[in-house]
């Protein structure tokens, strides 16, 4: 080893390894150390020291990594686009609400395999604070699994079982904050200067007041403001989300070092994708909203480069629920291209799907989605109809104004529609976190409840069409489509969500239903809602897996000129062209047959629903209400 970043400590760690292992680490160091050093240089005053410490951390994890995971690393490096393949299809759930324990999840994988799942996101499972913990996002111990779910060995065993089935395990890593009960916070309250510097602590309101002038409130109903006076500490602590979630000081390189170690601990348990929670909030800058600061991307690059040294099979997924203009940097732009997160949530697509369904118009979606720059070749989206969280109406004011709409007015309409307050709405959502000052109202509810298949079944006939249409749009976009637990069974929601005291003030639990063995069995009941929804989504996954045009690298081309009720999306790939035609209305809509030829499909065949493309006297094909068509050239049939 002659690389200048290799300290005596690193040499000692690697000296015990076989020659081929040492050589592999040296080659990785040559490849990724420049990314690591550039990243820490951008944010820390002693980049050489910080980088050397991270290399030592990587070397320890590399030396401890299991043989089967070393083999996985090699396989992933040989196929770097593995997560961009069209057979990627995701599912997200809480462990206790799907299988009660980690072992229980492992015993209930046939349901997921039948659905076509190759990517499983298990919601927060690390040890949280007792009592209210924001659904597990207030972590007390990053190195321990929640006791009622199992142990680290159970997590390791589940990851191995999933790999045998071709399913990648995804786990949350909360970066912005820790629970007040975390060891670091306890030591800070005890006066330890090392750990006080892990947090943002102020003796009085002077600095917090200066920041508050430009900070939005995340939970205005039950956690107003961004700072909390801690009685034990006798000072003010930065708490973006809740008073018991203490924001971390990422300007301190020791925090980066701690999390690099945590990342590699989880990677060595077999976790393949880490969902970087609340990543947009990491860096604080006075006079801004303290979101999307450029240092966030440097920090992510440092973590990713460290992971590449020890466990390159590990991917990062950015949980950045931000406006469309701020979204692309999380997948890498400019100097960070290909060096930060591999995957990011396409929040804008999700919002536009719900907007199209409510309005029956695609004009706003066409404009907003067509204006997004392409993803970098090494990155991709997670696309979704809905997730564990509420739906915030992230409609860009500029996009709305370009069509003569009021952004605030449209957001108000969507909140009215999906809360069922708008006349004629078929939705049964619940308002979450109403902010009277800003006028914001977010919405909770399952996909079924928001499409007309809710508790009152306001429009079941239309609901099935809207459910399949929305899942077809997100599956036809490319990337990794993810289904939220319960939505694959058309669950109307949990009617008893408020019965548990810790959840009573948080109506997001209405769309986090338990999926029991009885529910899974219910999909086999002929004619049941569960069976119909499950079969429809499973078919989408199966057809998608056989279409190379849905590889994530294939560019997305939104047609800006089309019938107002149709979303038209073209994907071009060396294997051919696919055109997605989506009717967001309850009426038949025409599409010119000649336009399919112009889009590169001379002999069109519809492969998703296998609809016969009849051309009428006007030269048009007519899409039925809420139809979703994937059209390819006929040789693929």
C-alpha positions as MATLAB code, in Angstrom:
seq = 'XXXXXXXXXXXXXXXXXXXXXXXXXXXXXXXXXXXXXXXXXXXXXXXXXXXXXXXXXXXXXXXXXXXXXXXXXXXXXXXXXXXXXXXXXXXXXXXXXXXXXXXXXXXXXXXXXXXXXXXXXXXXXXXXXXXXXXXXXXXXXXXXXXXXXXXXXXXXXXXXXXXXXXXXXXXXXXXXXXXXXXXXXXXXXXXXXXXXXXXXXXXXXXXXXXXXXXXXXXXXXXXXXXXXXXXXXXXXXXXXXXXXXXXXXXXXXXXXXXXXXXXXXXXXXXXXXXXXXXXXXXXXXXXXXXXXXXXXXXXXXXXXXXXXXXXXXXXXXXXXXXXXXXXXXXXXXXXXXXXXXXXXXXXXXXXXXXXXXXXXXXXXXXXXXXXXXXXXXXXXXXXXXXXXXXXXXXXXXXXXXXXXXXXXXXXXXXXXXXXXXXXXXXXXXXXXXXXXXXXXXXXXXXXXXXXXXXXXXXXXXXXXXXXXXXXXXXXXXXXXXXXXXXXXXXXXXXXXXXXXXXXXXXXXXXXXXXXXXXXXXXXXXXXXXXXXXXXXXXXXXXXXXXXXXXXXXXXXXXXXXXXXXXXXXXXXXXXXXXXXXXXXXXXXXXXXXXXXXXXXXXXXXXXXXXXXXXXXXXXXXXXXXXXXXXXXXXXXX';
ca = [
       0.000    0.000    0.000;
       1.547    3.307   -1.064;
      -1.506    5.527   -1.317;
      -0.957    8.713    0.740;
      -4.364    8.305    2.400;
      -3.309    5.012    3.978;
      -2.347    5.667    7.589;
      -0.412    3.333    9.832;
      -3.722    2.321   11.399;
      -5.163    1.429    7.988;
      -2.039   -0.584    7.132;
      -2.416   -2.590   10.313;
      -6.089   -3.274    9.581;
      -5.383   -4.497    6.055;
      -2.204   -6.403    6.919;
      -4.264   -9.302    8.238;
      -6.112   -9.735    4.926;
      -5.158  -11.983    1.982;
      -3.184  -10.313   -0.791;
      -6.119  -10.206   -3.212;
      -8.255   -8.411   -0.625;
      -5.545   -5.809   -0.008;
      -5.163   -5.279   -3.746;
      -8.911   -4.811   -4.184;
      -9.031   -2.161   -1.461;
      -6.047   -0.353   -3.007;
      -7.742   -0.301   -6.420;
     -10.930    1.083   -4.880;
      -8.896    3.723   -3.086;
      -7.370    4.809   -6.392;
     -10.852    4.994   -7.879;
     -12.828    6.752   -5.145;
     -10.407    8.605   -2.869;
     -10.465   11.707   -5.123;
     -14.261   11.891   -4.646;
     -13.813   11.532   -0.896;
     -11.106   14.167   -0.593;
     -12.881   16.662   -2.863;
     -16.047   16.327   -0.789;
     -14.482   16.924    2.610;
     -12.355   19.751    1.219;
     -15.574   21.589    0.353;
     -16.862   21.587    3.939;
     -14.134   20.944    6.527;
     -10.962   22.888    7.424;
      -8.774   19.749    7.780;
      -9.673   17.667    4.734;
      -6.575   15.455    4.906;
      -7.296   14.417    8.479;
     -11.011   13.886    7.870;
     -10.377   11.823    4.730;
      -7.753    9.672    6.472;
     -10.188    8.933    9.309;
     -12.890    7.899    6.856;
     -10.475    5.590    5.021;
      -9.674    3.894    8.347;
     -13.391    3.422    8.986;
     -13.821    1.927    5.524;
     -10.873   -0.409    6.019;
     -12.295   -1.777    9.284;
     -15.656   -2.454    7.669;
     -14.017   -3.964    4.586;
     -11.978   -6.357    6.745;
     -15.109   -7.417    8.651;
     -17.343   -7.837    5.587;
     -18.717  -11.349    5.011;
     -17.574  -13.382    2.027;
     -21.024  -13.483    0.397;
     -21.231   -9.684    0.616;
     -17.787   -9.302   -0.990;
     -19.170  -11.440   -3.809;
     -22.258   -9.211   -4.008;
     -19.963   -6.180   -4.293;
     -18.188   -7.738   -7.254;
     -21.461   -8.640   -8.934;
     -22.820   -5.107   -8.524;
     -19.634   -3.550   -9.856;
     -19.888   -5.768  -12.944;
     -23.500   -4.653  -13.459;
     -23.598   -1.057  -12.198;
     -27.049   -0.468  -13.697;
     -28.658   -3.373  -11.808;
     -31.077   -1.073   -9.995;
     -32.107    0.614  -13.258;
     -33.397   -2.572  -14.871;
     -37.115   -2.821  -15.755;
     -37.600   -5.826  -13.477;
     -37.077   -3.599  -10.447;
     -40.378   -3.304   -8.611;
     -40.665   -2.145   -5.031;
     -42.775   -2.536   -1.924;
     -42.593   -0.528    1.309;
     -43.994   -1.506    4.702;
     -43.565   -1.399    8.447;
     -42.125   -4.635    9.809;
     -44.667   -4.959   12.621;
     -47.596   -4.123   10.332;
     -46.593   -6.684    7.707;
     -44.968   -9.585    9.564;
     -44.894   -8.530   13.229;
     -41.157   -9.294   13.412;
     -38.214   -9.550   11.026;
     -38.563  -13.322   11.124;
     -42.262  -12.924   10.381;
     -41.480  -10.855    7.287;
     -39.170  -13.636    6.109;
     -42.028  -16.119    6.473;
     -44.398  -13.977    4.403;
     -42.393  -13.333    1.253;
     -44.553  -15.348   -1.157;
     -47.053  -12.467   -1.215;
     -44.291  -10.105   -2.347;
     -42.826  -12.554   -4.844;
     -46.284  -13.045   -6.357;
     -46.575   -9.266   -6.715;
     -43.241   -9.112   -8.558;
     -41.247   -7.369   -5.822;
     -37.457   -7.133   -6.192;
     -36.889   -4.200   -3.827;
     -38.226   -4.194   -0.259;
     -38.164   -1.054    1.860;
     -38.675   -1.808    5.550;
     -39.656    1.351    7.365;
     -37.627    2.550   10.407;
     -36.517   -0.503   12.338;
     -33.589    0.803   14.388;
     -34.091    1.343   18.119;
     -36.241    4.487   18.598;
     -36.956    6.485   21.705;
     -39.767    5.072   23.874;
     -43.226    6.548   23.391;
     -43.856    9.013   20.569;
     -41.045    8.637   18.044;
     -42.394    9.970   14.725;
     -42.989    6.470   13.387;
     -39.448    5.385   14.235;
     -37.665    8.475   12.890;
     -36.407    9.462   16.354;
     -33.545    6.958   16.649;
     -31.966    6.241   20.028;
     -29.459    3.610   18.835;
     -28.325    3.221   15.216;
     -26.591   -0.070   15.946;
     -29.552   -1.966   17.395;
     -32.788   -3.218   15.897;
     -36.023   -2.312   17.665;
     -36.330   -4.955   20.361;
     -39.857   -6.100   19.524;
     -38.858   -6.644   15.878;
     -35.810   -8.814   16.494;
     -32.038   -8.505   16.550;
     -29.188   -7.566   14.256;
     -28.776  -11.268   13.493;
     -32.444  -11.458   12.487;
     -31.872   -8.523   10.145;
     -28.790  -10.203    8.698;
     -30.720  -13.462    8.175;
     -33.633  -11.663    6.494;
     -31.267   -9.827    4.151;
     -29.737  -13.151    3.148;
     -33.166  -14.710    2.557;
     -34.202  -11.736    0.453;
     -31.026  -11.959   -1.659;
     -31.813  -15.618   -2.365;
     -35.172  -14.455   -3.763;
     -33.645  -11.637   -5.785;
     -34.991   -8.925   -3.475;
     -32.819   -6.027   -2.317;
     -33.282   -4.800    1.260;
     -33.823   -1.092    1.880;
     -33.574    0.459    5.360;
     -33.970    4.011    6.672;
     -31.021    6.010    7.980;
     -32.095    9.232    9.699;
     -29.348   11.798    9.096;
     -30.726   15.144   10.235;
     -31.464   14.351   13.868;
     -31.326   11.839   16.693;
     -33.692   11.161   19.570;
     -33.198   13.281   22.669;
     -32.498    9.987   24.455;
     -29.597    9.067   22.156;
     -26.277    8.587   23.934;
     -24.792   11.600   22.135;
     -27.588   13.880   23.325;
     -27.396   12.496   26.878;
     -23.661   13.268   26.999;
     -24.301   16.738   25.607;
     -26.815   17.428   28.388;
     -24.237   16.182   30.895;
     -21.898   18.921   29.690;
     -19.433   16.888   27.612;
     -17.982   19.489   25.197;
     -17.240   16.864   22.551;
     -20.887   15.883   22.289;
     -22.291   19.385   22.784;
     -20.623   20.123   19.448;
     -22.635   17.290   17.845;
     -25.713   19.526   18.173;
     -26.817   23.119   17.627;
     -27.209   24.570   21.122;
     -27.755   28.244   21.996;
     -27.777   30.013   25.392;
     -30.659   32.343   24.520;
     -33.120   33.161   21.723;
     -30.870   35.612   19.868;
     -29.536   33.209   17.238;
     -32.679   31.043   17.048;
     -34.781   34.155   16.415;
     -32.452   35.176   13.594;
     -32.873   31.777   11.940;
     -36.623   31.604   12.579;
     -37.216   34.621   10.326;
     -36.689   32.424    7.260;
     -37.465   28.904    8.515;
     -40.732   27.197    7.537;
     -42.544   25.049   10.087;
     -42.677   21.320    9.341;
     -45.317   20.363   11.920;
     -47.150   23.617   12.754;
     -50.008   21.807   14.522;
     -48.082   19.901   17.170;
     -44.453   21.096   16.902;
     -44.409   24.808   16.016;
     -41.064   26.489   15.576;
     -37.633   24.975   14.991;
     -36.040   25.371   18.427;
     -36.822   23.913   21.851;
     -35.788   25.065   25.316;
     -34.504   21.954   27.066;
     -35.054   22.187   30.817;
     -32.249   19.790   31.691;
     -29.778   21.547   29.428;
     -31.020   25.016   30.296;
     -30.465   26.131   26.721;
     -32.116   26.162   23.311;
     -31.656   23.225   20.921;
     -32.363   23.123   17.182;
     -35.308   20.742   16.687;
     -36.674   21.012   13.149;
     -39.287   18.288   13.548;
     -40.152   17.626   17.211;
     -38.763   18.742   20.559;
     -37.394   15.218   21.122;
     -35.595   15.099   17.746;
     -32.330   17.026   18.098;
     -30.788   18.275   14.858;
     -27.155   17.328   14.324;
     -24.312   19.711   13.584;
     -22.959   18.414   10.284;
     -20.386   21.200   10.230;
     -18.587   19.053   12.831;
     -16.597   16.354   10.964;
     -17.003   14.005   13.940;
     -20.692   13.689   13.007;
     -19.698   12.642    9.483;
     -17.287   10.093   10.941;
     -19.988    8.635   13.198;
     -22.439    8.212   10.328;
     -19.860    6.707    7.988;
     -19.383    3.990   10.598;
     -23.160    3.499   10.902;
     -23.566    3.259    7.110;
     -20.975    0.490    6.924;
     -22.401   -1.322    9.950;
     -25.757   -1.575    8.170;
     -24.117   -2.490    4.859;
     -22.309   -5.353    6.571;
     -25.653   -6.643    7.859;
     -26.727   -6.978    4.222;
     -28.669   -3.764    3.694;
     -28.317   -2.857    0.007;
     -30.033    0.536   -0.104;
     -30.022    3.213    2.585;
     -32.848    5.721    2.505;
     -31.256    8.973    3.670;
     -34.082   10.513    5.652;
     -34.568   14.293    5.851;
     -31.382   14.805    3.859;
     -32.487   18.225    2.589;
     -32.255   19.680    6.117;
     -28.652   18.758    7.004;
     -26.872   22.069    6.524;
     -27.922   25.278    8.265;
     -27.301   28.726    6.785;
     -28.596   31.969    8.254;
     -30.995   33.861    5.997;
     -32.185   30.749    4.134;
     -34.834   28.098    4.735;
     -31.949   25.764    5.711;
     -32.892   23.251    3.052;
     -31.078   22.159   -0.112;
     -27.835   23.908    0.809;
     -24.870   22.942   -1.421;
     -22.954   21.423    1.501;
     -25.617   18.707    1.715;
     -24.323   17.249   -1.533;
     -20.691   17.388   -0.406;
     -21.596   15.495    2.783;
     -23.487   12.885    0.754;
     -20.541   12.508   -1.616;
     -18.197   11.899    1.322;
     -20.476    9.205    2.755;
     -20.949    7.553   -0.621;
     -17.229    7.497   -1.423;
     -16.513    5.928    1.977;
     -19.147    3.275    1.336;
     -17.670    2.577   -2.102;
     -14.348    1.684   -0.528;
     -15.790   -0.960    1.794;
     -19.173   -1.986    0.383;
     -19.772   -0.755   -3.185;
     -22.968   -2.808   -3.486;
     -24.569   -0.239   -1.166;
     -26.742    2.428   -2.765;
     -28.011    5.713   -1.351;
     -31.575    6.914   -1.804;
     -32.256   10.586   -1.090;
     -35.475   11.311    0.782;
     -35.668   14.877   -0.478;
     -39.306   15.885   -0.689;
     -38.599   19.258   -2.228;
     -39.762   21.346   -5.141;
     -39.030   20.102   -8.663;
     -36.274   22.671   -9.250;
     -34.379   21.514   -6.162;
     -34.778   17.800   -6.823;
     -32.153   16.967   -9.468;
     -29.078   17.932   -7.418;
     -29.805   15.005   -5.101;
     -29.070   12.661   -8.012;
     -25.973   14.651   -8.874;
     -25.370   17.733  -10.980;
     -22.181   19.524  -11.933;
     -19.213   18.430   -9.812;
     -21.431   15.948   -7.920;
     -22.703   14.088  -11.007;
     -22.553   10.359  -10.316;
     -21.105   10.969   -6.850;
     -24.055   11.460   -4.485;
     -27.308    9.530   -4.150;
     -28.055    6.827   -6.706;
     -31.828    7.105   -6.253;
     -34.210    9.921   -5.298;
     -37.936   10.190   -4.767;
     -39.856   11.660   -7.698;
     -42.214   13.631   -5.489;
     -43.219   15.891   -8.364;
     -44.531   12.963  -10.430;
     -46.609   11.726   -7.493;
     -48.165   15.162   -6.966;
     -48.895   15.593  -10.668;
     -50.613   12.183  -10.851;
     -53.057   13.232   -8.121;
     -53.497   16.651   -9.743;
     -54.378   15.065  -13.103;
     -56.906   12.695  -11.531;
     -58.653   15.537   -9.691;
     -58.801   17.947  -12.626;
     -59.116   15.555  -15.571;
     -56.480   17.743  -17.242;
     -52.846   17.013  -18.060;
     -51.814   20.561  -18.992;
     -50.029   21.390  -15.733;
     -48.394   17.964  -15.514;
     -47.184   18.125  -19.106;
     -45.586   21.507  -18.515;
     -44.046   20.653  -15.125;
     -42.765   17.181  -15.988;
     -41.452   18.132  -19.443;
     -39.415   20.980  -17.948;
     -37.459   18.757  -15.560;
     -33.909   18.074  -16.762;
     -32.988   14.437  -17.400;
     -31.544   12.337  -14.604;
     -27.800   11.648  -14.764;
     -27.000    8.273  -16.394;
     -25.926    6.761  -13.068;
     -29.058    7.748  -11.153;
     -32.746    7.059  -11.192;
     -36.039    7.813   -9.509;
     -38.192    6.002   -7.053;
     -41.682    6.592   -8.395;
     -44.774    6.080   -6.287;
     -48.503    6.724   -6.093;
     -48.228    7.365   -2.404;
     -45.933    6.546    0.521;
     -46.042    6.320    4.327;
     -46.224   10.100    4.621;
     -48.884   12.692    4.006;
     -49.215   14.237    0.540;
     -47.985   17.813    0.386;
     -49.127   19.696   -2.691;
     -45.729   20.670   -4.109;
     -47.094   22.594   -7.073;
     -44.511   25.068   -8.337;
     -45.896   28.605   -8.520;
     -43.963   29.265  -11.722;
     -45.375   26.162  -13.417;
     -48.888   27.164  -12.407;
     -48.438   30.788  -13.508;
     -47.189   29.714  -16.938;
     -50.646   28.222  -17.512;
     -52.530   31.143  -16.026;
     -53.181   29.346  -12.759;
     -52.615   30.415   -9.200;
     -50.245   28.032   -7.456;
     -51.841   28.718   -4.089;
     -55.316   28.407   -5.581;
     -54.531   25.047   -7.172;
     -53.017   23.725   -3.954;
     -56.173   24.834   -2.141;
     -58.328   23.021   -4.718;
     -56.345   19.786   -4.392;
     -56.650   19.872   -0.607;
     -60.412   20.441   -0.940;
     -60.768   17.648   -3.488;
     -58.832   14.978   -1.629;
     -60.368   15.812    1.745;
     -63.773   15.292    0.106;
     -64.812   18.900    0.698;
     -65.142   19.736   -3.005;
     -68.555   19.015   -4.497;
     -68.429   15.855   -6.625;
     -65.203   14.532   -5.122;
     -64.896   10.768   -4.717;
     -61.992   11.062   -2.266;
     -62.065   10.416    1.486;
     -58.746   11.800    2.693;
     -58.009   13.492    6.003;
     -56.465   16.948    6.384;
     -53.016   16.780    7.989;
     -51.153   19.771    9.448;
     -53.342   22.690    8.414;
     -51.304   25.892    8.489;
     -53.738   28.844    8.465;
     -50.953   31.378    7.940;
     -49.620   29.723    4.796;
     -52.944   28.142    3.816;
     -51.276   24.740    3.431;
     -53.259   21.571    4.015;
     -51.614   18.222    3.467;
     -53.619   15.022    2.997;
     -53.572   11.554    4.538;
     -55.259    8.482    3.076;
     -54.586    5.225    1.224;
     -54.571    5.119   -2.568;
     -57.980    3.427   -2.441;
     -59.450    6.079   -0.142;
     -58.192    8.875   -2.394;
     -59.526    7.302   -5.607;
     -63.081    6.422   -4.554;
     -62.594    2.969   -3.009;
     -62.543    4.302    0.532;
     -64.737    3.340    3.491;
     -67.863    4.724    1.777;
     -66.967    3.374   -1.697;
     -68.078    6.637   -3.292;
     -67.096    5.576   -6.821;
     -65.815    1.977   -6.937;
     -66.137    1.625  -10.711;
     -64.026    4.687  -11.365;
     -61.700    3.877   -8.463;
     -60.343    0.679   -9.997;
     -59.550    2.549  -13.192;
     -57.816    5.343  -11.292;
     -55.810    2.887   -9.174;
     -54.516    0.970  -12.188;
     -53.932    4.155  -14.183;
     -51.860    5.780  -11.446;
     -49.750    2.669  -10.880;
     -49.245    2.313  -14.633;
     -47.979    5.897  -14.896;
     -45.403    5.437  -12.151;
     -44.352    2.014  -13.499;
     -44.072    3.344  -17.053;
     -41.919    6.292  -16.025;
     -38.814    4.182  -15.508;
     -36.784    4.051  -12.316;
     -38.076    1.926   -9.457;
     -41.848    1.998   -8.911;
     -42.730    1.324   -5.269;
     -46.131    0.233   -3.926;
     -47.047    1.283   -0.408;
     -48.196   -1.540    1.884;
     -51.942   -2.116    1.734;
     -52.355   -0.331   -1.594;
     -51.730   -3.611   -3.439;
     -54.891   -4.921   -1.734;
     -57.043   -1.816   -2.198;
     -57.106   -1.147    1.549;
     -59.502    1.701    2.419;
     -57.333    2.493    5.469;
     -57.196    1.649    9.136;
     -60.517    2.658   10.750;
     -58.996    2.319   14.224;
     -55.851    4.358   13.600;
     -56.541    6.756   16.506;
     -57.078    4.028   19.123;
     -53.383    3.795   19.953;
     -52.492    6.783   22.193;
     -49.089    7.388   20.578;
     -50.793    7.748   17.183;
     -53.976    9.573   18.153;
     -52.718   13.017   17.081;
     -51.214   11.840   13.798;
     -53.758   10.850   11.152;
     -51.060    9.579    8.794;
     -51.610    6.256   10.554;
     -54.891    5.927    8.662;
     -52.866    4.978    5.557;
     -50.498    2.669    7.428;
     -52.832   -0.323    7.846;
     -51.705   -3.703    9.069;
     -51.520   -6.324    6.319;
     -52.415   -9.535    8.125;
     -52.371  -13.136    6.998;
     -56.144  -12.846    6.585;
     -55.693   -9.799    4.340;
     -53.149  -11.635    2.208;
     -55.508  -14.598    1.966;
     -58.303  -12.223    0.952;
     -56.699  -11.601   -2.411;
     -57.586  -15.161   -3.381;
     -61.316  -14.548   -2.861;
     -62.885  -14.453   -6.289;
     -64.217  -11.011   -7.126;
     -62.927   -9.309   -3.975;
     -61.502   -5.796   -4.144;
     -58.206   -7.147   -2.816;
     -57.978   -9.817   -5.501;
     -58.828   -7.388   -8.303;
     -56.339   -4.733   -7.207;
     -53.546   -7.227   -6.489;
     -53.913   -8.958   -9.836;
     -53.931   -5.654  -11.697;
     -50.765   -4.345  -10.048;
     -49.006   -7.708  -10.373;
     -49.725   -7.645  -14.097;
     -48.217   -4.169  -14.385;
     -45.035   -5.453  -12.707;
     -44.888   -8.549  -14.917;
     -45.334   -6.680  -18.191;
     -42.882   -4.002  -17.111;
     -40.156   -6.572  -16.411;
     -40.196   -7.657  -20.052;
     -39.868   -4.180  -21.581;
     -36.240   -3.038  -22.002;
     -37.508    0.447  -22.968;
     -38.315    0.900  -19.274;
     -34.648    0.716  -18.306;
     -34.052    3.844  -16.246;
     -31.424    5.211  -18.642;
     -33.973    5.471  -21.462;
     -34.887    9.169  -21.671;
     -38.382   10.286  -20.698;
     -39.952   12.464  -23.367;
     -43.234   14.076  -22.265;
     -45.269   15.210  -25.266;
     -46.296   18.782  -24.509;
     -48.921   18.919  -27.250;
     -51.766   16.449  -26.787;
     -55.440   16.134  -25.967;
     -55.950   17.803  -22.589;
     -57.164   14.543  -21.062;
     -54.153   12.519  -22.191;
     -50.649   12.250  -20.803;
     -48.345   11.004  -23.562;
     -44.859    9.805  -22.611;
     -42.268    8.373  -24.995;
     -39.253    6.299  -23.970;
     -36.587    5.537  -26.564;
     -34.116    2.701  -26.074;
     -31.781    0.803  -28.435;
     -34.282   -2.072  -28.280;
     -37.112    0.127  -29.538;
     -39.597    2.793  -28.517;
     -42.420    2.680  -25.989;
     -45.215    5.232  -25.848;
     -47.327    5.459  -22.722;
     -50.828    6.803  -23.342;
     -52.757    7.666  -20.174;
     -56.346    8.889  -20.124;
     -56.894   10.797  -16.856;
     -60.591   11.405  -17.506;
     -63.828    9.452  -17.056;
     -64.564    9.830  -20.794;
     -63.229    8.258  -23.988;
     -60.424   10.381  -25.483;
     -58.984   10.295  -29.029;
     -55.358    9.993  -30.053;
     -54.241   10.332  -33.714;
     -52.936    7.051  -35.071;
     -50.478    8.914  -37.281;
     -48.863   10.446  -34.202;
     -47.812    6.994  -33.047;
     -45.955    6.577  -36.335;
     -44.380   10.014  -35.882;
     -43.261    8.986  -32.398;
     -41.377    6.026  -33.857;
     -43.882    3.170  -33.745;
     -44.886    2.186  -37.303;
     -46.789   -0.967  -36.295;
     -48.233   -0.203  -32.860;
     -49.245   -2.918  -30.411;
     -50.641   -2.281  -26.930;
     -48.981   -4.673  -24.451;
     -50.223   -3.685  -20.988;
     -53.950   -4.381  -21.325;
     -53.610   -6.016  -24.779;
     -56.209   -3.612  -26.146;
     -56.978   -3.899  -29.852;
     -56.005   -0.569  -31.401;
     -58.960    0.103  -33.696;
     -58.566    3.171  -35.919;
     -61.850    4.975  -36.611;
     -62.883    7.036  -39.644;
     -61.168   10.142  -38.256;
     -57.843    8.332  -38.034;
     -57.917    8.160  -34.232;
     -57.711    5.437  -31.639;
     -59.960    6.025  -28.624;
     -58.802    5.396  -25.099;
     -61.496    4.245  -22.652;
     -61.926    6.100  -19.346;
     -58.788    5.913  -17.177;
     -57.064    3.693  -19.729;
     -53.337    3.099  -19.460;
     -51.733    1.877  -22.681;
     -48.110    0.892  -23.239;
     -47.598    0.846  -26.984;
     -44.613   -0.743  -28.701;
     -43.744   -1.849  -32.220;
     -45.466   -5.129  -33.066;
     -42.344   -7.369  -33.418;
     -42.182   -7.486  -29.606;
     -45.606   -9.134  -29.403;
];
